[in-house]
Short mmCIF file of C-alpha atoms in Angstrom, two decimals:
data_model
loop_
_atom_site.label_atom_id
_atom_site.label_comp_id
_atom_site.label_asym_id
_atom_site.label_seq_id
_atom_site.Cartn_x
_atom_site.Cartn_y
_atom_site.Cartn_z
CA MET G 2 95.09 111.25 80.87
CA THR G 3 95.43 109.10 77.79
CA VAL G 4 98.91 107.73 77.94
CA PRO G 5 101.14 108.47 74.97
CA THR G 6 103.13 105.49 73.82
CA PRO G 7 105.95 104.90 71.35
CA VAL G 8 104.07 102.30 69.35
CA ASP G 9 100.38 102.63 68.58
CA VAL G 10 97.87 99.81 68.86
CA LEU G 11 98.55 98.73 65.30
CA GLY G 12 102.27 98.14 65.57
CA PRO G 13 104.63 96.72 62.96
CA ALA G 14 104.10 93.22 64.27
CA SER G 15 100.38 93.36 64.00
CA VAL G 16 99.93 94.81 60.56
CA VAL G 17 100.53 91.43 58.98
CA ALA G 18 98.70 89.17 61.41
CA PRO G 19 99.58 85.50 61.69
CA PRO G 20 97.14 83.12 60.09
CA ILE G 21 94.05 82.82 62.27
CA ALA G 22 91.67 79.92 62.08
CA SER G 23 88.07 80.72 61.48
CA GLY G 24 87.25 79.82 65.06
CA GLU G 25 89.67 82.50 66.24
CA ALA G 26 88.30 85.29 64.12
CA GLY G 27 86.17 86.51 67.00
CA ASP G 28 82.90 88.36 67.03
CA ALA G 29 81.65 91.70 68.23
CA ARG G 30 81.66 90.47 71.83
CA LEU G 31 84.99 90.33 73.62
CA ASN G 32 86.14 86.91 74.75
CA ARG G 33 88.19 86.38 77.89
CA GLY G 34 91.44 86.49 75.93
CA GLY G 35 90.59 89.94 74.61
CA VAL G 36 89.64 91.18 78.07
CA ALA G 37 92.86 89.78 79.53
CA TRP G 38 94.82 91.51 76.77
CA SER G 39 93.15 94.81 77.72
CA ILE G 40 93.78 94.35 81.44
CA PHE G 41 97.52 94.18 80.77
CA GLU G 42 97.47 97.74 79.45
CA GLY G 43 95.51 98.80 82.52
CA GLY G 44 98.32 97.47 84.69
CA ARG G 45 101.14 98.87 82.60
CA ASP G 46 100.01 102.45 81.90
CA PRO G 47 100.12 103.72 85.52
CA TYR G 48 103.92 103.53 85.28
CA VAL G 49 103.88 106.40 82.78
CA ILE G 50 101.47 108.52 84.81
CA LEU G 51 102.95 107.86 88.27
CA ILE G 52 106.64 107.66 87.44
CA THR G 53 107.28 109.60 84.25
CA ILE G 54 104.80 112.48 84.24
CA TYR G 55 103.32 113.47 87.58
CA ILE G 56 105.05 112.13 90.68
CA PHE G 57 108.42 110.42 90.59
CA MET G 58 110.37 112.31 87.94
CA PRO G 59 109.29 115.73 89.27
CA TYR G 60 110.52 114.49 92.67
CA VAL G 61 113.85 113.46 91.17
CA SER G 62 114.24 116.84 89.48
CA ALA G 63 113.22 119.10 92.35
CA THR G 64 114.40 117.07 95.38
CA MET G 65 117.03 114.47 94.49
CA VAL G 66 118.91 116.72 92.09
CA GLY G 67 117.94 119.79 94.11
CA ASP G 68 118.17 122.13 91.13
CA PRO G 69 115.09 122.00 88.85
CA VAL G 70 117.02 123.31 85.85
CA ARG G 71 119.78 120.74 86.19
CA GLY G 72 117.16 118.11 87.00
CA GLN G 73 115.23 118.79 83.79
CA GLU G 74 118.46 118.65 81.80
CA LEU G 75 119.38 115.31 83.38
CA ILE G 76 115.95 113.71 82.88
CA SER G 77 115.73 114.84 79.27
CA ARG G 78 119.23 113.49 78.57
CA PHE G 79 118.38 110.01 79.86
CA GLN G 80 115.06 110.03 78.00
CA GLN G 81 117.02 110.90 74.87
CA TYR G 82 119.29 107.88 75.42
CA ALA G 83 116.25 105.64 75.91
CA GLY G 84 114.72 107.07 72.73
CA TRP G 85 117.81 106.18 70.73
CA ILE G 86 117.73 102.57 71.97
CA VAL G 87 113.99 102.24 71.27
CA MET G 88 114.40 103.76 67.81
CA ALA G 89 117.11 101.23 66.94
CA THR G 90 115.41 98.13 68.37
CA ALA G 91 111.62 98.37 68.70
CA PRO G 92 110.77 98.52 64.97
CA ILE G 93 112.97 95.49 64.26
CA LEU G 94 111.38 93.57 67.13
CA GLY G 95 107.91 94.46 65.88
CA ALA G 96 108.63 93.41 62.33
CA SER G 97 110.31 90.16 63.39
CA ILE G 98 108.04 88.80 66.10
CA ASP G 99 105.55 87.18 63.72
CA LYS G 100 108.40 85.18 62.21
CA ILE G 101 109.62 84.09 65.64
CA GLY G 102 106.18 82.92 66.80
CA PRO G 103 105.28 82.90 70.52
CA ARG G 104 105.16 86.28 72.25
CA LYS G 105 104.57 85.24 75.84
CA PRO G 106 108.13 84.08 76.66
CA TRP G 107 109.55 87.39 75.42
CA LEU G 108 106.84 89.43 77.13
CA ALA G 109 107.29 87.47 80.35
CA ALA G 110 111.01 88.22 80.29
CA SER G 111 110.29 91.94 79.81
CA VAL G 112 107.78 92.04 82.67
CA ALA G 113 110.05 89.96 84.93
CA LEU G 114 112.77 92.57 84.45
CA MET G 115 110.47 95.61 84.66
CA VAL G 116 108.76 94.75 87.96
CA PRO G 117 111.89 94.61 90.20
CA LEU G 118 113.48 97.57 88.40
CA ILE G 119 110.38 99.74 88.93
CA ALA G 120 110.14 98.63 92.57
CA ALA G 121 113.83 99.48 93.07
CA LEU G 122 113.03 103.14 92.48
CA TRP G 123 111.56 103.11 96.01
CA PHE G 124 115.18 103.27 97.22
CA ALA G 125 115.78 106.59 95.44
CA ALA G 126 115.80 108.47 98.74
CA PRO G 127 117.07 112.02 99.17
CA GLY G 128 120.63 112.50 100.39
CA SER G 129 123.15 109.67 100.55
CA VAL G 130 120.94 107.00 102.11
CA GLY G 131 119.66 105.39 98.91
CA LEU G 132 120.21 105.19 95.17
CA THR G 133 122.27 107.91 93.59
CA VAL G 134 120.72 110.13 90.95
CA ALA G 135 122.78 108.42 88.25
CA ALA G 136 121.66 104.96 89.40
CA THR G 137 118.04 106.11 89.57
CA MET G 138 118.09 107.49 86.04
CA THR G 139 119.88 104.40 84.70
CA ILE G 140 117.13 102.19 86.15
CA ALA G 141 114.46 104.48 84.66
CA LEU G 142 116.20 104.31 81.27
CA ALA G 143 116.18 100.50 81.36
CA VAL G 144 112.49 100.43 82.31
CA ASN G 145 111.57 102.85 79.52
CA VAL G 146 113.24 100.61 76.94
CA LEU G 147 111.63 97.48 78.36
CA PHE G 148 108.27 99.30 78.43
CA ALA G 149 108.55 100.00 74.69
CA TRP G 150 109.50 96.40 73.94
CA SER G 151 106.62 95.09 76.05
CA GLU G 152 104.26 97.35 74.14
CA VAL G 153 105.40 96.00 70.78
CA LEU G 154 104.93 92.43 72.00
CA HIS G 155 101.58 93.21 73.63
CA ASN G 156 100.24 94.96 70.53
CA SER G 157 101.29 92.07 68.33
CA MET G 158 98.99 89.77 70.36
CA LEU G 159 95.85 91.84 69.78
CA ILE G 160 94.36 90.00 66.79
CA ARG G 161 95.00 86.56 68.22
CA ALA G 162 93.69 87.60 71.65
CA ALA G 163 90.47 89.36 70.61
CA GLY G 164 89.82 88.26 67.02
CA LEU G 165 89.58 90.42 63.94
CA ARG G 166 86.03 91.66 64.59
CA SER G 167 86.64 92.49 68.26
CA ALA G 168 90.11 94.03 68.00
CA HIS G 169 88.75 97.58 68.11
CA ALA G 170 86.70 96.75 71.23
CA ALA G 171 89.75 95.33 73.01
CA SER G 172 91.81 98.35 71.99
CA GLY G 173 89.20 100.77 73.33
CA LEU G 174 88.81 98.79 76.55
CA ALA G 175 92.59 98.78 77.03
CA LEU G 176 92.77 102.56 76.71
CA SER G 177 89.88 102.96 79.15
CA LEU G 178 91.41 100.58 81.67
CA GLY G 179 94.78 102.32 81.43
CA ASN G 180 93.17 105.67 82.09
CA ALA G 181 90.97 104.33 84.90
CA ALA G 182 93.83 102.49 86.63
CA SER G 183 95.98 105.61 86.48
CA VAL G 184 93.24 107.78 88.00
CA LEU G 185 92.60 105.24 90.76
CA ALA G 186 96.33 104.93 91.50
CA LEU G 187 96.71 108.70 91.71
CA GLY G 188 93.60 108.99 93.86
CA PHE G 189 94.71 106.26 96.26
CA THR G 190 98.17 107.79 96.60
CA ALA G 191 96.67 111.19 97.39
CA TRP G 192 94.21 109.75 99.93
CA ALA G 193 96.62 107.36 101.63
CA PHE G 194 99.92 109.21 101.61
CA ALA G 195 99.77 112.83 100.42
CA LEU G 196 96.63 114.33 101.99
CA PRO G 197 96.97 112.91 105.54
CA GLY G 198 98.37 115.53 107.90
CA LYS G 199 97.56 118.35 105.48
CA VAL G 200 93.76 118.45 105.69
CA ASP G 201 91.28 117.67 108.44
CA TRP G 202 88.65 116.12 106.16
CA TRP G 203 86.80 113.29 107.88
CA TRP G 204 87.36 110.80 105.09
CA VAL G 205 91.16 111.28 104.99
CA PRO G 206 93.42 109.40 107.45
CA GLU G 207 95.07 111.53 110.12
CA ALA G 208 98.54 110.33 109.16
CA PRO G 209 100.01 108.67 106.06
CA LEU G 210 99.23 104.97 105.93
CA LEU G 211 101.94 102.38 106.61
CA GLY G 212 103.89 105.01 108.53
CA MET G 213 105.11 106.75 105.40
CA ASN G 214 107.51 109.57 106.33
CA PRO G 215 106.94 112.79 104.33
CA ALA G 216 110.32 114.12 105.47
CA MET G 217 112.01 111.28 103.55
CA HIS G 218 109.65 111.85 100.58
CA GLU G 219 108.25 108.36 101.01
CA PRO G 220 104.80 109.40 99.67
CA GLU G 221 106.51 110.30 96.37
CA ARG G 222 108.70 107.21 96.30
CA VAL G 223 105.94 104.74 97.17
CA VAL G 224 104.43 105.18 93.70
CA ALA G 225 107.27 102.96 92.44
CA LEU G 226 105.99 100.07 94.55
CA LEU G 227 102.41 100.81 93.47
CA ALA G 228 103.33 100.86 89.77
CA ALA G 229 105.26 97.59 90.11
CA ALA G 230 102.33 95.93 91.89
CA LEU G 231 99.80 97.10 89.29
CA LEU G 232 101.99 95.82 86.46
CA THR G 233 102.25 92.41 88.14
CA VAL G 234 98.51 92.13 88.74
CA GLY G 235 97.68 93.37 85.23
CA ALA G 236 100.04 90.88 83.59
CA LEU G 237 98.71 87.73 85.23
CA PRO G 238 95.41 87.47 83.24
CA LEU G 239 97.32 87.94 79.98
CA PHE G 240 99.66 85.02 80.65
CA LEU G 241 96.85 82.81 81.96
CA LEU G 242 94.03 83.50 79.50
CA THR G 243 95.34 85.00 76.25
CA PRO G 244 96.25 82.59 73.44
CA ASP G 245 99.75 82.79 72.01
CA ALA G 246 101.07 82.25 68.52
CA PRO G 247 102.48 78.81 67.65
CA ARG G 248 106.18 78.21 67.18
CA THR G 249 107.42 78.81 63.66
CA GLY G 250 110.77 77.10 63.94
CA VAL G 251 112.48 80.12 62.40
CA PRO G 252 115.79 80.90 64.18
CA VAL G 253 115.88 84.30 65.87
CA PRO G 254 118.80 85.69 63.79
CA ARG G 255 116.99 84.81 60.58
CA ALA G 256 113.73 86.30 61.86
CA LEU G 257 115.53 89.55 62.67
CA ARG G 258 117.12 89.73 59.21
CA GLU G 259 113.79 89.13 57.52
CA GLY G 260 112.15 91.69 59.81
CA VAL G 261 114.59 94.37 58.69
CA ARG G 262 113.87 93.48 55.06
CA ASP G 263 110.12 93.80 55.69
CA LEU G 264 110.58 97.20 57.32
CA VAL G 265 112.47 98.48 54.28
CA ALA G 266 109.74 97.13 52.00
CA MET G 267 107.02 98.86 54.04
CA VAL G 268 108.82 102.21 53.90
CA ARG G 269 109.30 101.88 50.14
CA THR G 270 105.62 101.06 49.65
CA VAL G 271 104.52 104.16 51.56
CA GLY G 272 107.06 106.28 49.70
CA ASN G 273 105.11 105.69 46.49
CA TYR G 274 102.14 107.68 47.87
CA ARG G 275 103.05 111.34 48.20
CA ASP G 276 100.41 112.64 50.57
CA ALA G 277 100.55 109.71 52.97
CA ALA G 278 104.34 109.90 53.05
CA ILE G 279 104.26 113.64 53.81
CA PHE G 280 101.65 113.09 56.51
CA LEU G 281 103.69 110.37 58.20
CA GLY G 282 106.79 112.56 58.03
CA ALA G 283 104.92 115.47 59.61
CA ARG G 284 103.47 113.20 62.29
CA MET G 285 106.94 112.12 63.36
CA PHE G 286 107.51 115.69 64.54
CA PHE G 287 104.18 116.80 66.00
CA PHE G 288 103.59 113.43 67.70
CA ASP G 289 106.93 113.61 69.49
CA GLY G 290 106.37 117.27 70.33
CA MET G 291 103.01 116.55 71.96
CA ASN G 292 104.49 113.67 73.92
CA GLY G 293 107.19 116.06 75.10
CA VAL G 294 104.57 118.51 76.36
CA LEU G 295 103.00 115.73 78.44
CA PHE G 296 106.21 114.19 79.73
CA PHE G 297 107.78 117.43 80.93
CA PHE G 298 104.60 119.06 82.26
CA GLY G 299 105.14 117.76 85.80
CA VAL G 300 108.86 118.56 85.87
CA LEU G 301 108.10 122.13 84.80
CA ALA G 302 105.33 122.47 87.39
CA ALA G 303 107.59 121.20 90.19
CA GLY G 304 110.50 123.44 89.27
CA VAL G 305 108.83 126.65 88.13
CA MET G 306 105.53 126.66 90.01
CA GLY G 307 106.97 124.99 93.09
CA TRP G 308 104.29 122.29 93.11
CA GLY G 309 104.77 119.36 95.44
CA ALA G 310 103.55 115.79 95.33
CA LEU G 311 100.01 116.64 96.41
CA ASP G 312 99.60 119.36 93.77
CA LEU G 313 100.83 117.01 91.06
CA LEU G 314 98.71 114.10 92.28
CA ILE G 315 95.51 116.13 92.17
CA THR G 316 96.49 117.62 88.81
CA GLY G 317 97.10 114.15 87.39
CA ILE G 318 93.66 112.99 88.52
CA ILE G 319 91.89 116.04 87.08
CA LEU G 320 93.73 116.05 83.75
CA SER G 321 93.28 112.29 83.29
CA ILE G 322 89.54 112.80 83.59
CA VAL G 323 89.54 115.89 81.37
CA ALA G 324 91.51 114.03 78.70
CA VAL G 325 88.52 111.75 78.13
CA ALA G 326 86.86 114.73 76.44
CA GLY G 327 89.71 114.80 73.95
CA GLY G 328 88.41 111.71 72.18
CA PHE G 329 85.04 113.37 71.68
CA VAL G 330 86.64 116.63 70.55
CA GLY G 331 88.75 114.77 68.01
CA ARG G 332 85.72 112.97 66.62
CA ILE G 333 83.70 116.19 66.33
CA LEU G 334 86.53 118.05 64.63
CA ASP G 335 87.12 115.12 62.25
CA GLU G 336 83.46 115.12 61.22
CA ARG G 337 83.13 118.87 60.79
CA MET G 338 86.40 119.79 59.09
CA GLY G 339 88.14 116.54 58.19
CA PRO G 340 91.04 114.92 60.07
CA ARG G 341 93.78 116.94 58.35
CA ASN G 342 92.31 120.29 59.37
CA ALA G 343 91.36 118.84 62.75
CA LEU G 344 95.02 118.03 63.31
CA ARG G 345 96.03 121.55 62.35
CA VAL G 346 93.62 122.94 64.95
CA GLU G 347 94.82 120.47 67.58
CA ILE G 348 98.48 121.29 66.96
CA ALA G 349 97.77 125.03 67.00
CA MET G 350 95.92 124.78 70.30
CA THR G 351 98.76 122.74 71.80
CA ILE G 352 101.23 125.44 70.74
CA VAL G 353 98.98 128.06 72.36
CA GLY G 354 98.88 126.01 75.56
CA LEU G 355 102.65 125.47 75.57
CA VAL G 356 103.35 129.18 75.05
CA ALA G 357 100.91 129.99 77.86
CA LEU G 358 102.68 127.60 80.23
CA LEU G 359 105.97 129.36 79.57
CA GLY G 360 104.42 132.63 80.77
CA MET G 361 103.40 131.28 84.15
CA ALA G 362 105.17 131.57 87.51
CA PRO G 363 104.03 131.81 91.13
CA ASP G 364 104.31 135.60 90.85
CA ARG G 365 103.34 136.06 87.19
CA ILE G 366 100.32 135.28 85.03
CA LEU G 367 100.75 134.90 81.25
CA TYR G 368 103.95 136.95 81.04
CA PHE G 369 102.48 140.37 81.77
CA TRP G 370 100.45 140.29 84.99
CA ALA G 371 102.41 140.40 88.23
CA TYR G 372 100.84 138.57 91.16
CA ASP G 373 101.71 139.03 94.81
CA ALA G 374 100.32 136.10 96.78
CA ALA G 375 100.79 137.98 100.06
CA ALA G 376 98.54 140.78 98.83
CA HIS G 377 95.67 138.50 97.83
CA PRO G 378 93.62 136.18 100.02
CA PRO G 379 93.65 132.46 99.10
CA LEU G 380 91.06 131.46 96.54
CA TRP G 381 89.82 128.82 98.97
CA ASP G 382 90.95 127.00 102.12
CA GLY G 383 91.88 123.77 100.34
CA PRO G 384 95.41 122.32 100.07
CA VAL G 385 95.96 123.04 96.35
CA TYR G 386 95.29 125.78 93.75
CA ARG G 387 95.08 128.51 96.37
CA THR G 388 96.40 131.26 94.06
CA TRP G 389 95.40 132.50 90.62
CA PRO G 390 98.70 131.44 88.97
CA SER G 391 98.24 127.87 90.22
CA LEU G 392 94.63 127.70 89.06
CA ILE G 393 95.41 129.18 85.64
CA TYR G 394 98.32 126.74 85.21
CA LEU G 395 95.84 123.92 85.81
CA LEU G 396 93.37 125.38 83.30
CA ILE G 397 96.11 125.56 80.66
CA GLY G 398 96.65 121.88 81.35
CA PHE G 399 92.98 121.32 80.44
CA ASN G 400 93.71 122.69 76.98
CA ASN G 401 96.71 120.43 76.46
CA ALA G 402 95.00 117.31 77.80
CA ILE G 403 92.03 117.75 75.46
CA PHE G 404 93.83 118.63 72.23
CA ILE G 405 96.76 116.24 72.62
CA THR G 406 94.32 113.39 73.22
CA ALA G 407 92.23 114.54 70.24
CA GLN G 408 95.37 114.40 68.09
CA TYR G 409 95.79 110.67 68.72
CA ALA G 410 92.30 110.03 67.35
CA SER G 411 92.59 112.41 64.38
CA SER G 412 95.97 111.01 63.31
CA ARG G 413 94.61 107.50 62.87
CA THR G 414 91.57 108.80 61.04
CA ALA G 415 93.76 110.88 58.71
CA LEU G 416 95.83 107.86 57.71
CA THR G 417 92.73 105.83 56.89
CA ARG G 418 91.73 108.63 54.49
CA LEU G 419 95.16 108.74 52.83
CA ALA G 420 96.13 105.07 52.66
CA PRO G 421 94.90 102.95 49.73
CA PRO G 422 92.69 100.17 51.15
CA SER G 423 94.86 97.46 49.65
CA GLN G 424 97.98 98.77 51.42
CA THR G 425 96.72 99.57 54.91
CA GLY G 426 99.03 97.01 56.53
CA ALA G 427 102.18 98.65 55.22
CA PHE G 428 100.88 102.14 55.99
CA PHE G 429 100.00 101.38 59.59
CA GLY G 430 103.33 99.61 59.96
CA VAL G 431 105.15 102.79 58.99
CA TYR G 432 102.67 104.77 61.10
CA ALA G 433 103.86 102.81 64.14
CA LEU G 434 107.48 103.14 63.03
CA SER G 435 107.08 106.92 62.82
CA GLY G 436 106.05 106.90 66.47
CA VAL G 437 109.47 105.62 67.56
CA ALA G 438 111.80 106.98 64.88
CA THR G 439 111.93 110.41 66.50
CA ALA G 440 111.12 109.43 70.11
CA TRP G 441 114.43 110.94 71.14
CA LEU G 442 113.90 114.34 69.49
CA ALA G 443 111.80 116.08 72.15
CA PRO G 444 114.08 114.98 75.03
CA ALA G 445 117.14 116.02 72.98
CA LEU G 446 115.73 119.47 72.26
CA VAL G 447 114.66 119.95 75.89
CA ASN G 448 118.13 118.88 76.98
CA ILE G 449 119.87 121.30 74.63
CA GLY G 450 117.46 124.15 75.35
CA THR G 451 117.81 123.73 79.10
CA ARG G 452 121.62 123.69 78.96
CA VAL G 453 121.88 126.65 76.60
CA THR G 454 119.36 128.91 78.36
CA GLN G 455 119.97 127.58 81.88
CA SER G 456 116.23 127.66 82.45
CA GLN G 457 113.42 125.15 82.44
CA GLN G 458 111.30 127.45 80.29
CA GLY G 459 114.02 127.61 77.66
CA GLY G 460 114.19 123.83 77.46
CA PHE G 461 110.42 123.45 77.34
CA ALA G 462 110.12 126.14 74.65
CA SER G 463 112.27 124.07 72.27
CA ILE G 464 109.35 121.65 71.84
CA ILE G 465 107.54 124.35 69.87
CA LEU G 466 109.94 123.68 66.99
CA LEU G 467 108.66 120.11 66.59
CA LEU G 468 105.03 121.24 66.60
CA VAL G 469 105.70 123.98 64.05
CA ILE G 470 107.52 121.57 61.71
CA GLY G 471 104.61 119.14 61.95
CA GLN G 472 102.13 121.94 61.30
CA ILE G 473 104.03 123.10 58.22
CA GLY G 474 104.23 119.53 56.93
CA LEU G 475 100.44 119.15 57.10
CA MET G 476 100.08 122.20 54.84
CA PHE G 477 101.49 120.10 51.98
CA VAL G 478 99.14 117.16 52.51
CA ARG G 479 96.31 116.88 50.01
CA GLY G 480 93.31 114.81 50.95
CA ALA G 481 92.11 113.75 54.40
CA GLY G 482 89.66 116.61 54.26
CA ARG G 483 86.04 116.66 55.35
CA ASP G 484 84.74 115.25 52.06
CA SER G 485 87.55 112.77 51.40
CA ILE G 486 86.92 109.06 51.52
CA PRO G 487 89.18 106.35 52.95
CA GLY G 488 92.09 105.79 50.64
CA GLY G 489 91.12 108.80 48.56
#
């Protein structure tokens, strides 16, 4: 699945690129620096898929906490805290890094902290033999903040790494590598640790590799070691092959002050253009809402549907592949109805999918149809999706994977139609800022909804509010239609 991130490829630090010599401008063919830049994202993104969405956090909620409702409330609370820290720091870092100069020392520090912290999650064992739940969530909070900082720094290296003419190619390759690495990591985990002992297929080992003990939930915890290893391997080419910016000599405190001033100037510039400002305001809500749907999908499946590690692993593989279609769907909708209306369709379909998820349970299909698993034969003799509720839950995930991915593409296209060509730097700077300004909203609403209703469905339902606000906001945007032109 395309990984949602707090800061898009064109972050605040990259909208005003450092001076680049003509020899660095690049061409349509990616150089080794651009490829190395892309590989870093391939190594970093599996953390989101393995830890946040599909495997580790659902394990924390359902097993370590032991109460899925309380687990969802706890996870959403710590994600809210991380969102506050990212909101307060990431935009300033992005706006200041060009004034500081070199990115690699800062990025190296972030990675050097992330790798051991991610690996430490391996010790989050059930019972009293490992990390406590509070310690586990504190480590995850620190990694989430470092992840956002590393993304700002990584994005700010794009132009210098790939050149102006090849930046889009490096960006596309990075997204592809992130998706591919995540699918391969999920597939390997399923083959090596989750499937053994549960199926007698000839190509699956008879027992989990490396002596992993399912009773201690080691197949779920080992994804921490895998994510840490992939991040390490993915980072090495970047530090070895990607060029860095020269030193500016500007002291860090001064760079931070000037960065804040630049952020204020960017926001004021965008505020002079009504439709673009309304669009960016609306995006703050629907973007965070869609991220919330993705992030809490696995926790909901573990708690409500009773899915285990194997179910979630296979689901992650399937939905990551299905999400590739989202890019094509977004492009088709953009061409046929314009990006603004495409976004309205994509948000509406996400709301439909979210509402459908809330109506699912092991003994209920879409609110109204009771299902007795004992009275129906299994759909097949495989290890997953043996009942109609499980299969339909997966199919609803298809809908969300496609239209949430399509939204990422349509949002960028919409801004290019609304932003005046001479001001695209400021507009994409605020576009990236809007991705982090409300990063805490979905976790906060899920936290409040879960506590008030004492149910996972009640917490998940609160995300609808963000999508509805974003949908209403788009109703007031003029332009970005099928016949509009960039900047028109």
